[in-house]
PDB file of C-alpha atoms in Angstrom:
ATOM      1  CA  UNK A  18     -18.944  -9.816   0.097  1.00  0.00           C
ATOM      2  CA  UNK A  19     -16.590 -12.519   0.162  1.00  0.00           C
ATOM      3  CA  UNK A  20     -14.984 -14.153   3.057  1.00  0.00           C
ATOM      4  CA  UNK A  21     -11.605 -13.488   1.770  1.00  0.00           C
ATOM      5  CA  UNK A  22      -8.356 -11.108   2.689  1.00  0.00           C
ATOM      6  CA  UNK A  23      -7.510  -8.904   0.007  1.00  0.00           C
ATOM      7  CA  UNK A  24      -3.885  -8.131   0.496  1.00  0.00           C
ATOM      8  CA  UNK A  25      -2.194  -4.495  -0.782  1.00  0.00           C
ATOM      9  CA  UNK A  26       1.873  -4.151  -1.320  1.00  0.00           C
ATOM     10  CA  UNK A  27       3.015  -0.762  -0.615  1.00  0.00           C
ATOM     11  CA  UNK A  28       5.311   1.043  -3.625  1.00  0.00           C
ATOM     12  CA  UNK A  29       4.601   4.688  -3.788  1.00  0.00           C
ATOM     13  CA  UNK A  30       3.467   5.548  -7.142  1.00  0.00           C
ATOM     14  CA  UNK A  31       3.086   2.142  -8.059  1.00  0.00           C
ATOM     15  CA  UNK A  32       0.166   1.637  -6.562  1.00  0.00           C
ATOM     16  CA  UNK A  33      -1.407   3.572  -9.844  1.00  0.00           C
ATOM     17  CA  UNK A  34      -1.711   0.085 -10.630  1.00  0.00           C
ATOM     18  CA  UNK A  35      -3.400  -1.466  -7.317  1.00  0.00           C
ATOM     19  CA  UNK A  36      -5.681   1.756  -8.019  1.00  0.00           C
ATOM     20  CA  UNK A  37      -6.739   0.148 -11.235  1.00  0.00           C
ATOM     21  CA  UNK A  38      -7.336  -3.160 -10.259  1.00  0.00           C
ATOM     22  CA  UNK A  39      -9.593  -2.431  -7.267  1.00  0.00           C
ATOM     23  CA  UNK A  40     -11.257   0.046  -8.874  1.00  0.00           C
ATOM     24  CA  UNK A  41     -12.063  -2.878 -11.829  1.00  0.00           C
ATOM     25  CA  UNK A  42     -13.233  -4.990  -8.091  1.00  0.00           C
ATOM     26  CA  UNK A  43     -15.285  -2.000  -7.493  1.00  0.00           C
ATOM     27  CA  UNK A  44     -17.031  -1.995 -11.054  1.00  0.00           C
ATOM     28  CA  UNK A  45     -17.658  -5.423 -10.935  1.00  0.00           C
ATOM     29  CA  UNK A  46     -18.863  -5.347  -6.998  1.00  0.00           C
ATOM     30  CA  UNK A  47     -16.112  -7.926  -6.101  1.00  0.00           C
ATOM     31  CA  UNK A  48     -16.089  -7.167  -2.171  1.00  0.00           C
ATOM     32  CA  UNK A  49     -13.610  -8.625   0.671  1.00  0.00           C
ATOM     33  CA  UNK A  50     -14.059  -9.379   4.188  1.00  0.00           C
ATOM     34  CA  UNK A  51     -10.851  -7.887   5.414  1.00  0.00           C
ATOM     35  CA  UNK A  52      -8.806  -5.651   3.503  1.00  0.00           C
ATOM     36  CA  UNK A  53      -4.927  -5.647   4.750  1.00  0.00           C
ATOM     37  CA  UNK A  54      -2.973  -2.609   3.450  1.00  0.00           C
ATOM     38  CA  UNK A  55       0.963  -1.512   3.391  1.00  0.00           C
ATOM     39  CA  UNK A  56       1.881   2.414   3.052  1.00  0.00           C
ATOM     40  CA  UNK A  57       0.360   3.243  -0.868  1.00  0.00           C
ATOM     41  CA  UNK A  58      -1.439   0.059  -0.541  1.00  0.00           C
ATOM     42  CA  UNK A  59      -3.026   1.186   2.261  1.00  0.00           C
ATOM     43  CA  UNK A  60      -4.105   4.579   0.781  1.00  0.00           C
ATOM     44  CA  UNK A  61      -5.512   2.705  -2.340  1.00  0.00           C
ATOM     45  CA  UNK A  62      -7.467   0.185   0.403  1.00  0.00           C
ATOM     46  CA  UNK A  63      -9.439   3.130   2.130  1.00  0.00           C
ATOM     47  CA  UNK A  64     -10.629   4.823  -0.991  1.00  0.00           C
ATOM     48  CA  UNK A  65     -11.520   0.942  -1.912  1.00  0.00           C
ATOM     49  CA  UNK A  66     -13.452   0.438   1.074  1.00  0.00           C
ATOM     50  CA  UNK A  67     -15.251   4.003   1.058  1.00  0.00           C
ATOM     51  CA  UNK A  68     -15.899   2.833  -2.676  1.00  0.00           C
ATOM     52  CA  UNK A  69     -14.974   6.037  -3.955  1.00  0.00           C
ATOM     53  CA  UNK A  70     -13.702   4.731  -7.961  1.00  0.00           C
ATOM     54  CA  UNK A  71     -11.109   6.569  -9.838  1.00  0.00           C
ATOM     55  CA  UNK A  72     -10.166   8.905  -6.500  1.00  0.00           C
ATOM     56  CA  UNK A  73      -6.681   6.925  -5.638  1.00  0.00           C
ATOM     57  CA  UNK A  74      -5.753   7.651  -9.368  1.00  0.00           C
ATOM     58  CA  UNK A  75      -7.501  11.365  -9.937  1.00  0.00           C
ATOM     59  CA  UNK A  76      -5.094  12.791  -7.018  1.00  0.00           C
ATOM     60  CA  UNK A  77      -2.511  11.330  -8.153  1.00  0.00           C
ATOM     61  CA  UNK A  78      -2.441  12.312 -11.266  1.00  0.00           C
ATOM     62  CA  UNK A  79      -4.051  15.643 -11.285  1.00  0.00           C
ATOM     63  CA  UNK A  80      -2.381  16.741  -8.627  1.00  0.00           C
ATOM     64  CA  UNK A  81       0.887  14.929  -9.285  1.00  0.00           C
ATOM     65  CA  UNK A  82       2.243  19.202  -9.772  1.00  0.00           C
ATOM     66  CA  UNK A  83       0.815  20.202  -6.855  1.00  0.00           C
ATOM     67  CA  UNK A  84       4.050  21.149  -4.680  1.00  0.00           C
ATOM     68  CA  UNK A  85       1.627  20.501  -1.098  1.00  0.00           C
ATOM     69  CA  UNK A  86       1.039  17.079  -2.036  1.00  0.00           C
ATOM     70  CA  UNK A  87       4.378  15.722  -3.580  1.00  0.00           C
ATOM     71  CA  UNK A  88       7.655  17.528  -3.229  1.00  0.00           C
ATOM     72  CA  UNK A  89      11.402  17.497  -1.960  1.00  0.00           C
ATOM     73  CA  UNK A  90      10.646  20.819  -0.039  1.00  0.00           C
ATOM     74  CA  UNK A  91       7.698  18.627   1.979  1.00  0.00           C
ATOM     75  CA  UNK A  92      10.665  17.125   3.847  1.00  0.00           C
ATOM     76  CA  UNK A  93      10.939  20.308   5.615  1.00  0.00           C
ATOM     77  CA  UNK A  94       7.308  21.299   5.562  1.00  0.00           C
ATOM     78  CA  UNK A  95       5.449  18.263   6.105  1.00  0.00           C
ATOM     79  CA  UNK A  96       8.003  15.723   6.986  1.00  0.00           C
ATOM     80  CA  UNK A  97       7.863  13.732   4.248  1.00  0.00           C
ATOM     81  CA  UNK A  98       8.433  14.167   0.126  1.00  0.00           C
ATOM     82  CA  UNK A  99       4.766  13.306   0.227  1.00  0.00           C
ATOM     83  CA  UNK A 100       2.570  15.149   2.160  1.00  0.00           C
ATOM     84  CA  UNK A 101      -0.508  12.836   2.988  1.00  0.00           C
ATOM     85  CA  UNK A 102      -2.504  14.892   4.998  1.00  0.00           C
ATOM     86  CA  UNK A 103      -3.208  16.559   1.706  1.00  0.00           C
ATOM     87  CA  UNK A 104      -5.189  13.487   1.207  1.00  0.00           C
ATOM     88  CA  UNK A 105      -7.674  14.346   3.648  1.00  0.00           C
ATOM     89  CA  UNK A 106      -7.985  17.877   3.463  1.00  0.00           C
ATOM     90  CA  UNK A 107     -10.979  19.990   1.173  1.00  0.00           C
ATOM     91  CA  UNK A 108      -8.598  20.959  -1.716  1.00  0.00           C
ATOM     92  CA  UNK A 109     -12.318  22.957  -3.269  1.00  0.00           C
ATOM     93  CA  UNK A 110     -13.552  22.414  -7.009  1.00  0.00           C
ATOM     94  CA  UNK A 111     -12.697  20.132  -8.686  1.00  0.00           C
ATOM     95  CA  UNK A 112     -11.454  17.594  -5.422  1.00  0.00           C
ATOM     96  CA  UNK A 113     -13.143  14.918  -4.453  1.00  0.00           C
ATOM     97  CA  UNK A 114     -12.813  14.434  -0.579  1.00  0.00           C
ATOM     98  CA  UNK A 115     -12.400  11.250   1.396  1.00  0.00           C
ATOM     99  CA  UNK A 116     -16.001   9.496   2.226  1.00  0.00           C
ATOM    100  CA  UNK A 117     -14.935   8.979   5.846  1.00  0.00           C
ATOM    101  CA  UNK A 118     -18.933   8.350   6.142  1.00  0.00           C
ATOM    102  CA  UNK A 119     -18.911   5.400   3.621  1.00  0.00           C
ATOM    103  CA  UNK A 120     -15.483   4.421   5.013  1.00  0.00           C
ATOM    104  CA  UNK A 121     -16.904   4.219   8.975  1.00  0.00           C
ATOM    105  CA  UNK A 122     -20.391   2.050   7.634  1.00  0.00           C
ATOM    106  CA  UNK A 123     -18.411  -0.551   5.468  1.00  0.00           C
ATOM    107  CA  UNK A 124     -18.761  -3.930   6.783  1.00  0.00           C
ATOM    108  CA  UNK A 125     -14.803  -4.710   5.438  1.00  0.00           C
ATOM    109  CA  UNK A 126     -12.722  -4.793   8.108  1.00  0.00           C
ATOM    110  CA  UNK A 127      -9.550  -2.609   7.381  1.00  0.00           C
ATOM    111  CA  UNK A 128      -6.212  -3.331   8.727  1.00  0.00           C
ATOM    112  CA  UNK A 129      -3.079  -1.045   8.009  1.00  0.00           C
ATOM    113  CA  UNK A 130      -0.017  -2.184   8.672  1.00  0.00           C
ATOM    114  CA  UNK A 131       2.969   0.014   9.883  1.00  0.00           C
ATOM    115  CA  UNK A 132       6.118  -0.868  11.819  1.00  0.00           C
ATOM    116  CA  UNK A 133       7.439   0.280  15.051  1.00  0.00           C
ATOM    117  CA  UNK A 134      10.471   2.300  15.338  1.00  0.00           C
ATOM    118  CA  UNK A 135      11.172   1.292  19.056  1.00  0.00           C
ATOM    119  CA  UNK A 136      10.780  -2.724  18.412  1.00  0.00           C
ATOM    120  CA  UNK A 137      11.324  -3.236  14.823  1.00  0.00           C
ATOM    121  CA  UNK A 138       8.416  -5.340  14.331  1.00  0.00           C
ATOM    122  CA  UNK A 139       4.811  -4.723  12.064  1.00  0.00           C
ATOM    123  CA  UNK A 140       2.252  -2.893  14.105  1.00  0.00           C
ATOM    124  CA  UNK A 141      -1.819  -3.433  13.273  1.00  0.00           C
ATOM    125  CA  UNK A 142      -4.363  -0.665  13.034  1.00  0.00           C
ATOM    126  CA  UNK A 143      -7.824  -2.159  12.942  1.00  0.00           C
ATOM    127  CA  UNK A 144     -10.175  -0.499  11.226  1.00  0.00           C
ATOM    128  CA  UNK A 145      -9.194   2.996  12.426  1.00  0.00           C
ATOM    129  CA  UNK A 146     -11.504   6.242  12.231  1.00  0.00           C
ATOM    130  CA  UNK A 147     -11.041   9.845  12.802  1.00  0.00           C
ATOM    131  CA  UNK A 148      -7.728  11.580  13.296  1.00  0.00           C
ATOM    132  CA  UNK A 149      -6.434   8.109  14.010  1.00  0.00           C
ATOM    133  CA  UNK A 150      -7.597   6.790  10.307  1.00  0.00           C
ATOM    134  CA  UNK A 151      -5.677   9.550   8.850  1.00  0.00           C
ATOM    135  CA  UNK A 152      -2.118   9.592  11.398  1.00  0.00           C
ATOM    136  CA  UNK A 153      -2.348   5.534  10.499  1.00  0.00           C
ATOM    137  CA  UNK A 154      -2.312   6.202   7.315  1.00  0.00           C
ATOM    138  CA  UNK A 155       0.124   8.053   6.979  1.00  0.00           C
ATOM    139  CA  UNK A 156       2.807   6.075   9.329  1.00  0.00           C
ATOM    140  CA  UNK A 157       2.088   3.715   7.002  1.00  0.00           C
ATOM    141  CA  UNK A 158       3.338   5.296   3.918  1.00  0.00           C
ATOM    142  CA  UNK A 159       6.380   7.344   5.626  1.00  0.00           C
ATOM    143  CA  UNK A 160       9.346   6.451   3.626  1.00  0.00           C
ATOM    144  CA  UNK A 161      12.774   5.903   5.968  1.00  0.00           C
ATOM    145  CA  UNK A 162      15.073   8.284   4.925  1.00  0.00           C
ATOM    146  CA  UNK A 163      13.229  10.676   3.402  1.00  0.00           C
ATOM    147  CA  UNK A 164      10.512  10.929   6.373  1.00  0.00           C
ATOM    148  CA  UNK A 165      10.095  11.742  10.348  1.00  0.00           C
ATOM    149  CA  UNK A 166       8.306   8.979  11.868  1.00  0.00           C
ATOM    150  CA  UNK A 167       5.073   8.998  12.517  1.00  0.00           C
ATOM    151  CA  UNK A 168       2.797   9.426  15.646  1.00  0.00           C
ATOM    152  CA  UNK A 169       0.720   6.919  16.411  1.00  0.00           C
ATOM    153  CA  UNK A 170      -1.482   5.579  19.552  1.00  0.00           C
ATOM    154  CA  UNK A 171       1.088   2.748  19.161  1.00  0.00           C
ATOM    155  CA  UNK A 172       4.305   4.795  19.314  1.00  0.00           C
ATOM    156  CA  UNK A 173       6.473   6.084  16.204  1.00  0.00           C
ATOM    157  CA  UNK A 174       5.683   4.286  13.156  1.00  0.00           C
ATOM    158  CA  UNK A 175       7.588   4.324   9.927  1.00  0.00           C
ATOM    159  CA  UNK A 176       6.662   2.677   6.418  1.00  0.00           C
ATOM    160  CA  UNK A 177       4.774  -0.991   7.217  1.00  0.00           C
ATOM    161  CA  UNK A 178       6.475  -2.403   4.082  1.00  0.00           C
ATOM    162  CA  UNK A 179      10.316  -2.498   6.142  1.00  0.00           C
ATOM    163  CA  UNK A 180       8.552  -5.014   8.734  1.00  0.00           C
ATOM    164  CA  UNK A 181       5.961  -7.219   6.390  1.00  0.00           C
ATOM    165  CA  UNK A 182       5.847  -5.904   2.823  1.00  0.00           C
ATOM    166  CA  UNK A 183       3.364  -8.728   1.918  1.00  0.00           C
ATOM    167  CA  UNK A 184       0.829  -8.969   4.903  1.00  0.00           C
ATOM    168  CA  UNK A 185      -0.806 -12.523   3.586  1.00  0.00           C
ATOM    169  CA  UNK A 186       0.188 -13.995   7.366  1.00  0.00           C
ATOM    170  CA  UNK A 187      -2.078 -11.561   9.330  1.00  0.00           C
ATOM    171  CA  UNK A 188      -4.647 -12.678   7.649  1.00  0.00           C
ATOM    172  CA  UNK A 189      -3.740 -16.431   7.657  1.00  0.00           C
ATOM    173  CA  UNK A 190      -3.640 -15.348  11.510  1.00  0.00           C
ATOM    174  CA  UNK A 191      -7.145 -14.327  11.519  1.00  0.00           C
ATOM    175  CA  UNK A 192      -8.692 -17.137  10.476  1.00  0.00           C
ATOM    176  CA  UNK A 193      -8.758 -16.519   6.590  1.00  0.00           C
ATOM    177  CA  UNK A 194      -8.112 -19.298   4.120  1.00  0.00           C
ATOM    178  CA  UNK A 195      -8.450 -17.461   1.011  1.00  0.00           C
ATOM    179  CA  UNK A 196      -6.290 -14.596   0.196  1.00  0.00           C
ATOM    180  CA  UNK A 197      -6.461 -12.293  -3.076  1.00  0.00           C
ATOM    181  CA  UNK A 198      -3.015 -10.479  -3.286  1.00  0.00           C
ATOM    182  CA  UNK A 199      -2.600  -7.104  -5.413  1.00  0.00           C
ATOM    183  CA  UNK A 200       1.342  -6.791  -5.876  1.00  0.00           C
ATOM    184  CA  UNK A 201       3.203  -3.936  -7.349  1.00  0.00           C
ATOM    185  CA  UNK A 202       6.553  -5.684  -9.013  1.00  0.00           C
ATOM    186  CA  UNK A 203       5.877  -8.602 -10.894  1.00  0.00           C
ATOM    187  CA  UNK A 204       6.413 -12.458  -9.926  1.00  0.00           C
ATOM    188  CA  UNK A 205       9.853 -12.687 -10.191  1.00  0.00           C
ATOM    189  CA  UNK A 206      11.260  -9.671  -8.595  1.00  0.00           C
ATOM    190  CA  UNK A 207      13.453  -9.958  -5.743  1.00  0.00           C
ATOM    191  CA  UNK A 208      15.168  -6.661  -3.810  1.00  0.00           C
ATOM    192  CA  UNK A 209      18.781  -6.822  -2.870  1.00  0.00           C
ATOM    193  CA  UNK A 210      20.393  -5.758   0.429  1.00  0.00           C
ATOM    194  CA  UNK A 211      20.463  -2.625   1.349  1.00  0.00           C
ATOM    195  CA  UNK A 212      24.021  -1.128   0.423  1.00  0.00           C
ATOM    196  CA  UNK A 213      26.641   0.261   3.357  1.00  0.00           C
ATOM    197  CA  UNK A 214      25.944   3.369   2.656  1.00  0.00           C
ATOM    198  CA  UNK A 215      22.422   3.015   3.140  1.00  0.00           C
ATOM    199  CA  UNK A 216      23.199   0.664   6.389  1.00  0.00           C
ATOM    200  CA  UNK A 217      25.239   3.804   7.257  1.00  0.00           C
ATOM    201  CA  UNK A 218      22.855   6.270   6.764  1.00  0.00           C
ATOM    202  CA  UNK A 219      20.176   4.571   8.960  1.00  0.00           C
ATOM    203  CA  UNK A 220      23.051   4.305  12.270  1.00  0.00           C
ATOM    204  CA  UNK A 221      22.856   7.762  11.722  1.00  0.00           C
ATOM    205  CA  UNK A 222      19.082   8.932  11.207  1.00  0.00           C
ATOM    206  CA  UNK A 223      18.101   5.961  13.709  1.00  0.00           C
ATOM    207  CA  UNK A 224      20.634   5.047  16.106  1.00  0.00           C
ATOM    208  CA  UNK A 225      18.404   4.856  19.001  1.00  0.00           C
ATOM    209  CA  UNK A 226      16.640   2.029  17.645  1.00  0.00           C
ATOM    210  CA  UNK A 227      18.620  -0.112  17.199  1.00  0.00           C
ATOM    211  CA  UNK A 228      15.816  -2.981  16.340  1.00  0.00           C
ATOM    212  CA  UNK A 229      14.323  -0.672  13.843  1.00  0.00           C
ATOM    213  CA  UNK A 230      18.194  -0.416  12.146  1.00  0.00           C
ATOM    214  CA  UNK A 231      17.906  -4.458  12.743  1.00  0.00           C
ATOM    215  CA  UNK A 232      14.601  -4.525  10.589  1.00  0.00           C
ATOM    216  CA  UNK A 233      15.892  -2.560   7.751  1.00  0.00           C
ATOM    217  CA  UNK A 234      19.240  -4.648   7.376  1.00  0.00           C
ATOM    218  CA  UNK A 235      17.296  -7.821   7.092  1.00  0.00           C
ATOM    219  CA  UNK A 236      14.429  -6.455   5.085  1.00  0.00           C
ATOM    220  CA  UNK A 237      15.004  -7.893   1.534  1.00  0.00           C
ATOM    221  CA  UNK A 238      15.484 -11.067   3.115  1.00  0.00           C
ATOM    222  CA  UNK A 239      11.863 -10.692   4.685  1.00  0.00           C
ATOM    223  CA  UNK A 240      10.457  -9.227   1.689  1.00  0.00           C
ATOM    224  CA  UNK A 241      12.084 -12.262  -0.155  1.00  0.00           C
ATOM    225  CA  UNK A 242      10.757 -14.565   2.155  1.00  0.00           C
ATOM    226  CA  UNK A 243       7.308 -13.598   1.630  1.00  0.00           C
ATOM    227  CA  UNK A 244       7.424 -13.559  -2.010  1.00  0.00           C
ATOM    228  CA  UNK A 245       8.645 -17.267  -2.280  1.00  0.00           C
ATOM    229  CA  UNK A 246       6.101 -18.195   0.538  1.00  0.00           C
ATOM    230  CA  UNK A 247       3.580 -16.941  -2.044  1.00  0.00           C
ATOM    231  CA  UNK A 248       4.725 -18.423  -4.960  1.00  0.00           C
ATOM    232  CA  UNK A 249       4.606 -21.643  -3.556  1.00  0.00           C
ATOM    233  CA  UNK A 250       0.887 -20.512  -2.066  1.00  0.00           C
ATOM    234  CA  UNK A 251      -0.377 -19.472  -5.625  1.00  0.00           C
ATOM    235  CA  UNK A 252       1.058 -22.972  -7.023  1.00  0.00           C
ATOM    236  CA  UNK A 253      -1.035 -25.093  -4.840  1.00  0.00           C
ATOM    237  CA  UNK A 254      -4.157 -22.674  -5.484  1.00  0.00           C
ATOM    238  CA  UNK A 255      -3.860 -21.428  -1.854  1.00  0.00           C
ATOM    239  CA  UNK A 256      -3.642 -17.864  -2.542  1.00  0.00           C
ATOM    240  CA  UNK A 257      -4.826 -15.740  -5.695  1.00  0.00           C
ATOM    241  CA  UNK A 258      -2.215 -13.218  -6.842  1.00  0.00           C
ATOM    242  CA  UNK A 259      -2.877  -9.989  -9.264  1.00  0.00           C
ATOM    243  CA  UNK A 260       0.619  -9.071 -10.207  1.00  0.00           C
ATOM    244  CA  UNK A 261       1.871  -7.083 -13.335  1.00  0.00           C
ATOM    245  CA  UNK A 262       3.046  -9.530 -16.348  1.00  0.00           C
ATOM    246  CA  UNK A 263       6.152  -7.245 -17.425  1.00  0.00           C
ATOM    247  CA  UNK A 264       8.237  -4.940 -14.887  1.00  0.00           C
ATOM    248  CA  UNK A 265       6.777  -2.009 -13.470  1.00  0.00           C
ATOM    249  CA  UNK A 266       9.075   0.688 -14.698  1.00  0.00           C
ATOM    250  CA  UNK A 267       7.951   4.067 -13.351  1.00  0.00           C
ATOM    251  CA  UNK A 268       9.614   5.496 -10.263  1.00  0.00           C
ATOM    252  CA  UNK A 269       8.346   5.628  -7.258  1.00  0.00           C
ATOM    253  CA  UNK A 270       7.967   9.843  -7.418  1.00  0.00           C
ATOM    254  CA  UNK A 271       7.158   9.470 -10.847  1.00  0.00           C
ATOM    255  CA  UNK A 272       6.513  12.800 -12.531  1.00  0.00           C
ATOM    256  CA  UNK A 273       5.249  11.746 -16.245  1.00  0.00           C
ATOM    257  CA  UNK A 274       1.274  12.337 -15.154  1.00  0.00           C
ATOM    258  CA  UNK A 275       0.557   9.611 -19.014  1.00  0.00           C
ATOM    259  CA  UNK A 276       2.911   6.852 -17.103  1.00  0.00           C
ATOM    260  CA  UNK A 277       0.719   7.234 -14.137  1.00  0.00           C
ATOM    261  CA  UNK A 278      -2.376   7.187 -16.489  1.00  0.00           C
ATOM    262  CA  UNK A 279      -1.148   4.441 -18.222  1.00  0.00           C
ATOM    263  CA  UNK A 280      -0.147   2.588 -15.064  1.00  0.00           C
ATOM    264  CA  UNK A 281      -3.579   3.117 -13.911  1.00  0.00           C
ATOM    265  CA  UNK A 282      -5.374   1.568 -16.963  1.00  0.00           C
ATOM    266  CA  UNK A 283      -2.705  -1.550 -16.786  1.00  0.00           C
ATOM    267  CA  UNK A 284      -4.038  -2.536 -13.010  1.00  0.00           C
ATOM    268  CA  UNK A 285      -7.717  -1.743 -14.947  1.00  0.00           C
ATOM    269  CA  UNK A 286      -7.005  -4.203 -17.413  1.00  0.00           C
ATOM    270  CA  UNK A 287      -5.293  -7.208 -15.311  1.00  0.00           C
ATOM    271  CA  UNK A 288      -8.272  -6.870 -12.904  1.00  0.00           C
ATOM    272  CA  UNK A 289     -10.724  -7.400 -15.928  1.00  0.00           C
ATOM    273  CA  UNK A 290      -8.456 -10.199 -17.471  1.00  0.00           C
ATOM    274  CA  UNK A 291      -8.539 -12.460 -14.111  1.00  0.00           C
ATOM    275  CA  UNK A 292     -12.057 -11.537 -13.552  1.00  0.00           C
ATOM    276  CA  UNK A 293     -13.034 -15.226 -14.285  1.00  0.00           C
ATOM    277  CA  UNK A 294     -10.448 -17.034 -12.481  1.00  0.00           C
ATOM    278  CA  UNK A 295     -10.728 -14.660  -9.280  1.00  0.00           C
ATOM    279  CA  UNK A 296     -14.211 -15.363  -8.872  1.00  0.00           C
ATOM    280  CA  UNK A 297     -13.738 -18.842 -10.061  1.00  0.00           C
ATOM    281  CA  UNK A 298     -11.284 -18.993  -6.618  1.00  0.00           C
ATOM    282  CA  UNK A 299     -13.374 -16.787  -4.168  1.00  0.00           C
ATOM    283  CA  UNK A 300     -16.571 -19.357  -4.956  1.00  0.00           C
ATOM    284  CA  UNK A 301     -14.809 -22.591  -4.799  1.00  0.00           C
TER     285      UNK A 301
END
């Protein structure tokens, strides 16, 4: 186990491709001191850490149909398009369920990262268990918008990627000098400001909190912040970043199950193709 931060970016479907590259860390026993996960990236980091290979990509694909896990309709049902409590549930034959067991006697330490409706600001689960595991989880990955915020011991929680998309400072925080860094868009892509009528629309779905509205205004310069922080990071050797050569094109409620597959084998192949210099980094 190395004593390193491995870092997950959120992204929804996306993270097909953070599934592939940790499950390449998995076949290759490349283990982290603290993992650090945002909304999918979280989900991929506790079937990492429960080392259960090929489950973050088997669900998602083979049950990409199902209309429980991922639909419009689950906005009504569930509160969310996605419905991860599906995640945790015994689906029967065929379904592999979480190893809460394995998860519980890692030695990782596993931090998921939400944010706070009432303050605006990133909130930090450490290594959660039980009911909490799960309702972390999924505050994590609840979409604004499209999802009711989440309950958590730490108040209502939405999506941890509106409040710190890229999570590297936690762990810079927490002593850790090395930092391995699993992205989901590739090194140059920047987001934009969110439109007016998206500024708009959350005055009206969160006009109580008015630091959350605050948070999502001045996200993409956040986000933006972080990735040119980590550029400069990755230049000087200070931080090791897995990041797609070419664009990732799928949406993020992509439907085509052989883009998902072929998503997944991409983040297989990029963790197999840096296998050298990773380890190279971790050692030195």
């Amino acid at each position: 186990m190395y004593q390193a931060a491995l870092i997950l970016e959120g992204g929804a479907l996306r993270g097909q491709y953070t599934a592939g590259v940790l499950d390449t860390f998995l076949s290759e026993n490349i283990y982290f001191q603290l993992v650090v996960g945002v909304s999918a990236g979280a989900l991929c980091g506790a079937n990492f850490i429960s080392r259960q290979f090929g489950r973050t990509s088997q669900v998602n694909v083979d049950y990409r149909d199902n209309k429980d896990y991922i639909s419009p309709l689950n906005v009504f049902r569930y509160d969310g398009i996605i419905n991860l409590d599906f995640l945790f549930s015994d689906h029967g034959e065929g379904w592999v369920n979480f190893d809460e067991e394995a998860y519980e006697k890692s030695q990782t330490d596993f931090v998921i990262v939400a944010t706070s409706i009432e303050t605006g600001g990133p909130v930090y689960f450490q290594k959660p268990t039980g009911q909490d595991l799960y309702d972390d989880l999924k505050a994590s990955a609840s979409m604004p918008y499209v999802a009711q915020p989440a309950k958590t011991a730490k108040g209502l929680c939405l999506d941890g990627g509106t409040a710190d998309p890229v999570p590297f400072s936690y762990a810079a925080n927490q002593g850790f000098d090395k930092f391995v860094v699993v992205r989901t868009r590739d090194r140059k892509y920047r987001t934009e400001d969110i439109t007016l009528l998206q500024e708009k629309a959350a005055n009206q779905l969160y006009g109580k909190y008015p630091n959350f509205i605050k948070t999502m205004v001045n996200r993409a310069e956040i986000y933006n912040h972080q990735l040119d922080w980590l550029d400069e990071l990755e230049k000087n050797g200070k931080a090791f970043v897995v990041a797609p050569e070419e664009p990732i094109t799928i949406d993020r409620m992509e439907r085509d199950k052989k883009k998902l597959t072929a998503l997944y084998h991409r983040g297989r192949a990029d963790g197999l193709r840096v296998y050298d210099e990773l380890v190279s980094y971790l050692n030195a």
